[in-house]
Coordinates of C-alpha atoms in Angstrom, one line a residue:
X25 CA -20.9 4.9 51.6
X26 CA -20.6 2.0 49.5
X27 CA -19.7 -1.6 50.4
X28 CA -16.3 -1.0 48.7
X29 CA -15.7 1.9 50.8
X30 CA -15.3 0.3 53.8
X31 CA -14.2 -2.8 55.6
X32 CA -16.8 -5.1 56.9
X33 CA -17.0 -5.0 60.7
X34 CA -15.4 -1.7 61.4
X35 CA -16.2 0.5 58.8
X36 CA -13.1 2.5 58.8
X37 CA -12.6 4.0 55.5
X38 CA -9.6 2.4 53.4
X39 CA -9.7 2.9 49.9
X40 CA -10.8 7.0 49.4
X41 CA -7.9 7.3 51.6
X42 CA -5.5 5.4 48.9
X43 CA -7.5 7.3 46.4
X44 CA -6.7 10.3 48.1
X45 CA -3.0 9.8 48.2
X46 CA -2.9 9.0 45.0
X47 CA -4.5 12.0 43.6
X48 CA -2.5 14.1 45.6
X49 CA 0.2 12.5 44.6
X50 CA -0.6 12.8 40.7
X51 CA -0.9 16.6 41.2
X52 CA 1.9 17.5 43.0
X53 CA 4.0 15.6 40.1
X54 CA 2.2 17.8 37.4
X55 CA 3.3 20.5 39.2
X56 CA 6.9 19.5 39.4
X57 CA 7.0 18.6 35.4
X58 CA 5.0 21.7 34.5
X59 CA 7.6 23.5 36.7
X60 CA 10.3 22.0 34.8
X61 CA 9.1 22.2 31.3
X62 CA 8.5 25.7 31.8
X63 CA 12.1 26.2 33.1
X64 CA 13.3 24.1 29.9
X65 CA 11.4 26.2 27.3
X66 CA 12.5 30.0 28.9
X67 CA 16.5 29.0 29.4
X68 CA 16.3 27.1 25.8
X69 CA 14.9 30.0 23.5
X70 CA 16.5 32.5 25.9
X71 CA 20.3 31.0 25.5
X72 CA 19.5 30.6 21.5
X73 CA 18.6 34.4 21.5
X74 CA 21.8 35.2 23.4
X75 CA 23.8 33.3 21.1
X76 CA 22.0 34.6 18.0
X77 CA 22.4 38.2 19.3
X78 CA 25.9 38.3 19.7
X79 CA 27.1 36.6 16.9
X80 CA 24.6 37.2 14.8
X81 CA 24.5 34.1 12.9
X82 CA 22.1 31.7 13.3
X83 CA 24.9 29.0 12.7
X84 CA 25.9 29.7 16.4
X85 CA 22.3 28.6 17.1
X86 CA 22.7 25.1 16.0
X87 CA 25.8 24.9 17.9
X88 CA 24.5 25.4 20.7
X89 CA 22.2 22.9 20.3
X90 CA 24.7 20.8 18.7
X91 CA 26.8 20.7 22.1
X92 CA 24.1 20.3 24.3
X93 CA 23.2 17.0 22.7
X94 CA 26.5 15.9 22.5
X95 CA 27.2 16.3 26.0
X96 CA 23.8 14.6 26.9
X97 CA 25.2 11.4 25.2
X98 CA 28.4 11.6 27.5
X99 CA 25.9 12.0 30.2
X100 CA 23.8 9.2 29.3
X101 CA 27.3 6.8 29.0
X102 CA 29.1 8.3 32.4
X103 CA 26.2 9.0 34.6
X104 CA 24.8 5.7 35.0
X105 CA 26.6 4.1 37.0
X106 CA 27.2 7.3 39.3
X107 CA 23.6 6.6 39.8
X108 CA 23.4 3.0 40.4
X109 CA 26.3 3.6 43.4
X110 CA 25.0 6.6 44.4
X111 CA 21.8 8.5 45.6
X112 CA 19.3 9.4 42.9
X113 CA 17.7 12.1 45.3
X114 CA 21.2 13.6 45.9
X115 CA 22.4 13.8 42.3
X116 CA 19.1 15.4 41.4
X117 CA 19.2 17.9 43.8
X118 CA 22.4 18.7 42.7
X119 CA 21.1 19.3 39.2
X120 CA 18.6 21.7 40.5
X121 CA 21.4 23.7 42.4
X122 CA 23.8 24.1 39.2
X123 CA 20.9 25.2 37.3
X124 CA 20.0 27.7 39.6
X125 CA 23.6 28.8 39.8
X126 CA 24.0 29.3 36.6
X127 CA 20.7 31.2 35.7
X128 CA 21.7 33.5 38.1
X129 CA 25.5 33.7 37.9
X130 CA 24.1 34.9 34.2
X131 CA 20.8 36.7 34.8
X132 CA 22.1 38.6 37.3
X133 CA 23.6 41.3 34.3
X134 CA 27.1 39.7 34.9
X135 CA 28.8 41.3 31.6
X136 CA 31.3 39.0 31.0
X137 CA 29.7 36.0 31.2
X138 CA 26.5 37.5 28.8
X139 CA 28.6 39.2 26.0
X140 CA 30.5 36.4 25.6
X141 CA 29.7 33.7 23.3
X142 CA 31.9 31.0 24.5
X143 CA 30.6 31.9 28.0
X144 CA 27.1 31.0 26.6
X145 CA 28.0 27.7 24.7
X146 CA 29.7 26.7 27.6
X147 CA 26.8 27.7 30.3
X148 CA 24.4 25.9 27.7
X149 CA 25.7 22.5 27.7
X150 CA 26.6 22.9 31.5
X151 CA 22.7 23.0 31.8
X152 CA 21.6 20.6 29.3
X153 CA 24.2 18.0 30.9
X154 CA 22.9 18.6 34.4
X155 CA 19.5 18.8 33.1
X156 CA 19.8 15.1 31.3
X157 CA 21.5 13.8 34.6
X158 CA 18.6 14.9 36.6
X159 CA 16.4 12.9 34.4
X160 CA 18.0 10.0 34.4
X161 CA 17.9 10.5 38.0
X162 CA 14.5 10.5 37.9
X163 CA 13.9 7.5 35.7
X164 CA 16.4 5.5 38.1
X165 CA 14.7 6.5 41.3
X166 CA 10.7 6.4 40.7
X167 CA 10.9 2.5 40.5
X168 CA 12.8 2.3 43.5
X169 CA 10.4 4.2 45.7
X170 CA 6.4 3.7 43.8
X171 CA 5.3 0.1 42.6
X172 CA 4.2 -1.1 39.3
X173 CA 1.2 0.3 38.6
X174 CA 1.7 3.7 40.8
X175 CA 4.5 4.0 38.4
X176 CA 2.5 3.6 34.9
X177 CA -0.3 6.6 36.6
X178 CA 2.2 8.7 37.6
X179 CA 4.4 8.6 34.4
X180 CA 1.1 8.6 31.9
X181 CA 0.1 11.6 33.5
X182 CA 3.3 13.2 33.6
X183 CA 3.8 12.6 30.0
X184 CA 0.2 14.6 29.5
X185 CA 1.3 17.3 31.5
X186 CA 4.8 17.4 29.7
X187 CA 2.9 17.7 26.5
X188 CA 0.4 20.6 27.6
X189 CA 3.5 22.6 29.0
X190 CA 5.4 22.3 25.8
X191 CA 2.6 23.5 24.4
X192 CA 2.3 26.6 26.5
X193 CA 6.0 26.9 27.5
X194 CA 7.0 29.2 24.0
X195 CA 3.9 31.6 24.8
X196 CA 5.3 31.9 28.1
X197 CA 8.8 32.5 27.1
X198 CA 8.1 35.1 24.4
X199 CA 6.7 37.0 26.9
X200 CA 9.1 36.5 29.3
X201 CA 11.6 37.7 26.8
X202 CA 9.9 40.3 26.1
X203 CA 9.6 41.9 29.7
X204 CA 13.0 40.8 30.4
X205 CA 15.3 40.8 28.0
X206 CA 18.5 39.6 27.2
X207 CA 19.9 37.2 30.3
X208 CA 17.7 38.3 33.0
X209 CA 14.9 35.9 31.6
X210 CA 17.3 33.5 33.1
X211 CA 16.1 34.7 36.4
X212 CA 12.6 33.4 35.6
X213 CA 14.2 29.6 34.3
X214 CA 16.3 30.3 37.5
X215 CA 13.1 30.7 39.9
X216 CA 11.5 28.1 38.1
X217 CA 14.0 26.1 39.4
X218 CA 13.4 26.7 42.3
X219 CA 10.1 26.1 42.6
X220 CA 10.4 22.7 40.9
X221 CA 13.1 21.7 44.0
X222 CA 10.4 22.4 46.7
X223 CA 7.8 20.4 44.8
X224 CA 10.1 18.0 44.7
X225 CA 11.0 17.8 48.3
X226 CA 6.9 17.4 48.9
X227 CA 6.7 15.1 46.2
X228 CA 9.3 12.6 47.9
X229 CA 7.1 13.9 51.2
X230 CA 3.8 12.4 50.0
X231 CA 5.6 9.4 48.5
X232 CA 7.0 8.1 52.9
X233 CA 3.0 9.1 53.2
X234 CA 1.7 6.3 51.0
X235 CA -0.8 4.5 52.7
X236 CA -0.3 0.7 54.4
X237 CA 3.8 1.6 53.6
X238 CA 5.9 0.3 56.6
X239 CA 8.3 2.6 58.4
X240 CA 11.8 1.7 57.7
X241 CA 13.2 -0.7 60.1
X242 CA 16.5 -0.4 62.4
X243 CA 19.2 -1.6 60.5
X244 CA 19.7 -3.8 63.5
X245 CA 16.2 -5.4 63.3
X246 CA 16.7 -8.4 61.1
X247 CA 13.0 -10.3 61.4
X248 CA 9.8 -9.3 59.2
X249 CA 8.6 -7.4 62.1
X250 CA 11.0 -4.8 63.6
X251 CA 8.9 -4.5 66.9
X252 CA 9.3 -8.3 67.8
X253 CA 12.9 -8.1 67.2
X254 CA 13.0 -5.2 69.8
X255 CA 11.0 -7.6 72.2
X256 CA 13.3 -10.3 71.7
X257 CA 16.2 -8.7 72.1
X258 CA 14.9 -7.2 75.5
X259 CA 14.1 -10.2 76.6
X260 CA 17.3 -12.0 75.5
X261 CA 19.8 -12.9 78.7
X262 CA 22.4 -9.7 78.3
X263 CA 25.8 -11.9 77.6
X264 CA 23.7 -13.5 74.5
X265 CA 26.4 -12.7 71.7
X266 CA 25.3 -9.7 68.9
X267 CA 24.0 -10.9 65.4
X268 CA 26.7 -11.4 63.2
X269 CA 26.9 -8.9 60.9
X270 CA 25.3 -8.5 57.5
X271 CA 27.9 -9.4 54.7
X272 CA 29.0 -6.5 52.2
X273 CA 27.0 -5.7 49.5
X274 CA 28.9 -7.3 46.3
X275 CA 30.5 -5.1 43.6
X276 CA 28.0 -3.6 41.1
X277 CA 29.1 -5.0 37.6
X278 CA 31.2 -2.5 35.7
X279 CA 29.5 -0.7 32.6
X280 CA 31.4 -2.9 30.2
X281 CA 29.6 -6.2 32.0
X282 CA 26.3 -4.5 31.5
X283 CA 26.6 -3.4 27.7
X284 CA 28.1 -6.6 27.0
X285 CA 24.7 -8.7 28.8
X286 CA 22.6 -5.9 26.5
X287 CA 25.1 -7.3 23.3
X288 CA 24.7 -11.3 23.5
X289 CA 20.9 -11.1 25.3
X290 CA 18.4 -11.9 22.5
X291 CA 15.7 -10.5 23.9
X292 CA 17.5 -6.5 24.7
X293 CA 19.0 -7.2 21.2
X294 CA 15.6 -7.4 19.4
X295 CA 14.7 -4.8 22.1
X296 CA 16.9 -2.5 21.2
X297 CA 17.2 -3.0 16.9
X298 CA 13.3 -2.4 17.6
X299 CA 13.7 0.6 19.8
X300 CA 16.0 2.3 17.8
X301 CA 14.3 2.2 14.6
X302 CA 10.8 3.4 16.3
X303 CA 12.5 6.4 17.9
X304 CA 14.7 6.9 14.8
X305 CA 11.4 7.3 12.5
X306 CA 9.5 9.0 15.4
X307 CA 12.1 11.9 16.2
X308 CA 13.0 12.5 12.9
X309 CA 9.3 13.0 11.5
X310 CA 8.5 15.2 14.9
X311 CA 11.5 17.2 14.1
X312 CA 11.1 18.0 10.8
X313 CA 6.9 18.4 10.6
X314 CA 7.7 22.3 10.6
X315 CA 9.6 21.7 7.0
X316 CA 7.0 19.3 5.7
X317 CA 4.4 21.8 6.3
X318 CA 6.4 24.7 5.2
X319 CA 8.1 23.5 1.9
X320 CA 5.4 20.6 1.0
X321 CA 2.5 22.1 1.3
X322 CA 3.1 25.6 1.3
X323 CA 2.4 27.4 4.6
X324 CA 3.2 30.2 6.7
X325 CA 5.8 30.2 9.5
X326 CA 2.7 31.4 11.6
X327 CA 0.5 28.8 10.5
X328 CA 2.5 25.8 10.0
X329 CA 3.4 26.8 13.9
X330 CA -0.1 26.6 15.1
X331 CA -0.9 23.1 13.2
X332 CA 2.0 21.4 15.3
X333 CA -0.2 21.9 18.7
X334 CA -2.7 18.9 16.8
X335 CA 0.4 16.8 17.4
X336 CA 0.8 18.2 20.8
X337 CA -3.4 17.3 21.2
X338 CA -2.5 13.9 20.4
X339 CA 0.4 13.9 23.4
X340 CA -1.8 15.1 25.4
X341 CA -4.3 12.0 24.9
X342 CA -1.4 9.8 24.6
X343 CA -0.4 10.3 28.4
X344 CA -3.6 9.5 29.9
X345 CA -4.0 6.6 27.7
X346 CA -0.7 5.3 29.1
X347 CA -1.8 6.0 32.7
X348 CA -5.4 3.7 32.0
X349 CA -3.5 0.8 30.8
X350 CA -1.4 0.0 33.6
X351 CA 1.9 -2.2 32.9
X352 CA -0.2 -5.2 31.6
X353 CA -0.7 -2.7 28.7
X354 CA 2.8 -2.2 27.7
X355 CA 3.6 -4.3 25.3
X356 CA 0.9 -4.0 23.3
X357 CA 1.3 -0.3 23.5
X358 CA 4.7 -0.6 21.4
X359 CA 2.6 -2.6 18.5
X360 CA -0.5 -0.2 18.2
X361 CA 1.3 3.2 18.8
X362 CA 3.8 2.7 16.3
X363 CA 1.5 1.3 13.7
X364 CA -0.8 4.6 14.7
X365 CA 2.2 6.8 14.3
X366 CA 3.3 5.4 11.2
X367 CA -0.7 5.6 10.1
X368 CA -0.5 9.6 10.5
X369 CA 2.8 10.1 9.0
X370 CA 1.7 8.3 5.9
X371 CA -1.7 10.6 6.4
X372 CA -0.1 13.4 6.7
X373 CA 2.3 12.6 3.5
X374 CA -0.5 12.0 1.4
X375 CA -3.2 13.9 2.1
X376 CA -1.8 16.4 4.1
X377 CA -3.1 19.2 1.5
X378 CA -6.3 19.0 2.9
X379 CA -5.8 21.0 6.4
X380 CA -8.6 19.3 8.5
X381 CA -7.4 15.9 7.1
X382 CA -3.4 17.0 8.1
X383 CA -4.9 18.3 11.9
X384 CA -6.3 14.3 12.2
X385 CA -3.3 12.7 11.1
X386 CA -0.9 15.1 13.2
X387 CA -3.2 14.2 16.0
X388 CA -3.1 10.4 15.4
X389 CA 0.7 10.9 15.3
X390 CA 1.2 12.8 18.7
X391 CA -1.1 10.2 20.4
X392 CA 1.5 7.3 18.8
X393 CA 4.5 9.2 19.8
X394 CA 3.6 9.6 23.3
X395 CA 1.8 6.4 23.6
X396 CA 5.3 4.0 22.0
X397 CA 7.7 6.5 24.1
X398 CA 6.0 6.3 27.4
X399 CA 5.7 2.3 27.2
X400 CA 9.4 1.9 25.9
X401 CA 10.5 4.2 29.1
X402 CA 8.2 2.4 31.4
X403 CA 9.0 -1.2 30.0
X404 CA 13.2 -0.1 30.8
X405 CA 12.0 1.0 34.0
X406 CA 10.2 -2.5 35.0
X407 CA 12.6 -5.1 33.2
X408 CA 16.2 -4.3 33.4
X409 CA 17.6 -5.1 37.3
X410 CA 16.5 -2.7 39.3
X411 CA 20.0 -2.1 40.7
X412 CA 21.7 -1.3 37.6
X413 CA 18.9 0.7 36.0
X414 CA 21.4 3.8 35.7
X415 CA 24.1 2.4 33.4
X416 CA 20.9 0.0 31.5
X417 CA 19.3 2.8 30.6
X418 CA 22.2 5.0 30.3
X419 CA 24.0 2.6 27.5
X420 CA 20.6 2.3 25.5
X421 CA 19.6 6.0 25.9
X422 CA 23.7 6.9 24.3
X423 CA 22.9 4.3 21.7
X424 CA 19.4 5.6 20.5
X425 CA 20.4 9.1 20.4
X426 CA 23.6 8.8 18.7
X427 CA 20.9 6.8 15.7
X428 CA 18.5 9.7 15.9
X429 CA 21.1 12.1 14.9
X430 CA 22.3 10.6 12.5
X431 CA 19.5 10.3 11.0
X432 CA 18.1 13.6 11.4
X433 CA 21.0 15.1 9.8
X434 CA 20.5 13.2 7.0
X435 CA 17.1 13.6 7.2
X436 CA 17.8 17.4 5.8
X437 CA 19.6 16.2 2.9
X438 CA 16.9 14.3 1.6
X439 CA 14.4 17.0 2.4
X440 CA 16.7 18.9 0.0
X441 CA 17.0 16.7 -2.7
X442 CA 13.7 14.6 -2.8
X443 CA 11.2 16.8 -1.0
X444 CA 8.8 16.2 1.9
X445 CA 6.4 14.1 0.5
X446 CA 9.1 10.5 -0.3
X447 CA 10.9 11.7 3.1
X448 CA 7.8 10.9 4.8
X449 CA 6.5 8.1 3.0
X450 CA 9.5 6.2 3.6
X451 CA 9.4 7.2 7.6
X452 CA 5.8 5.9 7.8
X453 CA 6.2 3.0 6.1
X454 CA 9.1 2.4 8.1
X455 CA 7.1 2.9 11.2
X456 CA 4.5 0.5 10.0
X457 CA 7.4 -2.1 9.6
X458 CA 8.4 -1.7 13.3
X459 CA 4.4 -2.1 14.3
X460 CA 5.2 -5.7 12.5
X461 CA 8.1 -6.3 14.4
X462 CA 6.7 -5.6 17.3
X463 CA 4.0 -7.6 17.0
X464 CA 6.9 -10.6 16.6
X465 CA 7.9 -9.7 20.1
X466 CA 6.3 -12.3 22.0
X467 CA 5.8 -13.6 25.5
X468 CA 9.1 -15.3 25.5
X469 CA 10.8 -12.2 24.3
X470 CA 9.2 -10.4 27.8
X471 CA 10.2 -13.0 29.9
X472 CA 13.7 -13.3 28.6
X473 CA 14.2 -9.5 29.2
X474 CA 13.7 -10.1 33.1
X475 CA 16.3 -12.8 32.8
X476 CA 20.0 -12.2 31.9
X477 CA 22.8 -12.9 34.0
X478 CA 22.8 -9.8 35.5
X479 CA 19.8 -10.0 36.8
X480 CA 19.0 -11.3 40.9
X481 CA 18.1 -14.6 40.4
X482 CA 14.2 -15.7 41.4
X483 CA 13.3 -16.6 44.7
X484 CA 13.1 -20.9 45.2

């Protein structure tokens, strides 16, 4: 056992048991995203086949899509501050249960609600806005219970795992579909579900396990050490008066206050006009890589299909790379991943005819599109105040959405009328553009985003 390993006098072992925690604590979150993505992918390809076979258009397709992200933008605006007054454990437990209801309610071979399309559109965006409120419940509560740098490991490597389930998730639903088809593959999304709750019930388990955490005190005890407040208070003569009690909690500010501090802050308003036009460029050219491969360079659905796992390669990478830079890394992260993105897209544009030159640049694209994603989430996640982190991220996640469909609605009508090749040179150079004002986001910038108004003001 090395120096390290132990302390000095006593040699009781300290940091393999952090390690150990740690680890575990890393796996049983890959679980609970692989869980979930799997879920995702089966109800997702198995509600677009039940709209597709009753209507038989593939129009009702895209609706159903259409109304699941609309009612994830109404989720991102109303659900914030549910979660910044409520319990992010509860609301995401919730979202499990709904889910599970409604796989079932359907799966189960009820005939009206599976031969109906209305009954599907409306069951789809029932799970896609529960499904984007668990989320945000997620994102709200991980910084209230890990610290800093536990935070940046544990979302790194769940962005990896993400990546390698999305990967996997369409084998896995194809042949779920196939054994069961029609709504009972719902079952499988439904027990899915299910399994992704319990993992999360042991993942919150291992969290109250984290070594050198301190129990939660009384809510009597009132001193740094709750023990010596019990010895006091036994020792106190009995008619000493009771503590006074704690004052209310003030009123959170309403969501009008907070998008209003995001409006006049200069540093979320750079923040954001960066943001948006990084994830504008970066959904749009992961969105439409399929047509670029199919129309520009001539390939089969079967083939363009299998080139898009380089990109998912490149995620894959990307996640552990946010995971071994730790929050000092952030920052930078938003500079060099964009520029690397906008690298491959411009790659990818040009050269893109040769196939082992495209699998680089669709790699070097995937790892830049994780990488800049990750970091943006994480940098929300350790800046804005900590007790309105619902309705922060709610109003910027509304606003960035709403840009990147927009533009990838447009983004067909230029594939249409220019081609591939211009769509995507102007995308990449655009991305390079962002890399350069990124890189004019400087310390000040960073500080200034930990100090609007609204934030709790620093200790003297």
């Amino acid at each position: 056992m090395t120096a390290t390993q132990q302390e000095p006098k006593t040699g009781r072992t300290v940091l393999p048991t952090a390690s150990r925690w740690l680890t575990l604590l890393l796996v049983v979150f890959a679980v609970l995203v692989t869980s979930r993505s799997l879920s995702e992918g089966i109800y997702d390809i198995a509600f677009a086949n039940l709209a597709l076979d009753l209507s038989g258009l593939v129009s009702t397709v895209g609706l159903v899509y259409c109304v699941g992200y609309g009612v994830e933008v109404v989720a991102s605006i109303a659900a914030g501050p549910l979660l910044d007054r409520g319990n992010p454990k509860t609301v995401l437990v919730v979202a499990y249960l709904v889910k599970i209801g409604v796989f079932v309610g359907i799966g189960i071979g009820s005939t009206f609600l599976s031969s109906h399309l209305w009954a599907i559109v409306v069951a789809a965006a029932t799970v896609d806005l529960v499904h984007h409120i668990g989320e945000m419940a997620l994102f709200v509560l991980l910084p209230r219970i890990l610290d800093a740098k536990t935070l940046v490991r544990v979302q790194g490597v769940g962005g990896t795992i993400r990546s390698a389930a999305e990967l996997l998730s369409p084998v896995v639903a194809g042949l779920v579909i196939a054994l069961l088809p029609g709504s009972q593959a719902l079952l499988v999304a439904a027990g899915l579900q299910v399994l992704a709750l319990a993992v999360f019930a042991g993942f919150i388990a291992v969290v109250a396990r984290q070594p050198g955490s301190v129990q939660p005190k009384p809510v009597h005890a009132q001193g740094p050490d709750a023990a010596t407040s019990v010895k006091a208070a036994s020792a106190a003569p009995e008619e000493e008066p009771a503590p006074a009690p704690a004052p209310a909690p003030a009123p959170l500010p309403s969501r009008r206050v907070v998008a209003r501090t995001l409006a006049t802050s200069p540093a979320w308003r750079r923040f954001l006009t960066f943001h948006a036009l990084t994830v504008l460029a970066l959904s749009t050219v992961i969105l439409s890589l399929l047509s670029l491969m199919r129309e520009t360079f001539d390939m089969s659905p079967a083939r363009a299909g299998s080139f898009l796992a380089f990109s998912t390669i490149g995620a894959i990478i990307g996640g552990f790379v946010v995971a071994k830079a730790g929050p000092e890394g952030i920052y930078s992260s938003l500079r060099w991943a964009t520029a690397l993105a906008g690298a491959g897209t411009l790659t990818a544009a040009l050269l893109g005819g040769t196939q082992w030159i495209l699998a680089g640049a669709l790699i070097l694209f995937g790892l830049g599109f994780t990488v800049y994603l990750r970091s943006a989430g994480l940098l929300v996640q350790l800046r804005a105040p900590a007790a309105l982190l619902g309705t922060w991220h709610g109003l910027l996640d509304a606003v960035i959405r709403i840009v990147s469909a927009g533009a990838i609605l447009a983004t067909g009508f230029l594939f249409d009328r220019f081609g591939g090749r211009p769509v995507y040179l102007v995308f990449g150079t655009l991305l390079l553009l962002t890399a350069a004002f990124w890189s004019t986001f400087g310390t000040q910038d960073q500080h200034n985003l930990g100090s609007t108004p609204l934030h709790p003001a620093p200790a003297p």
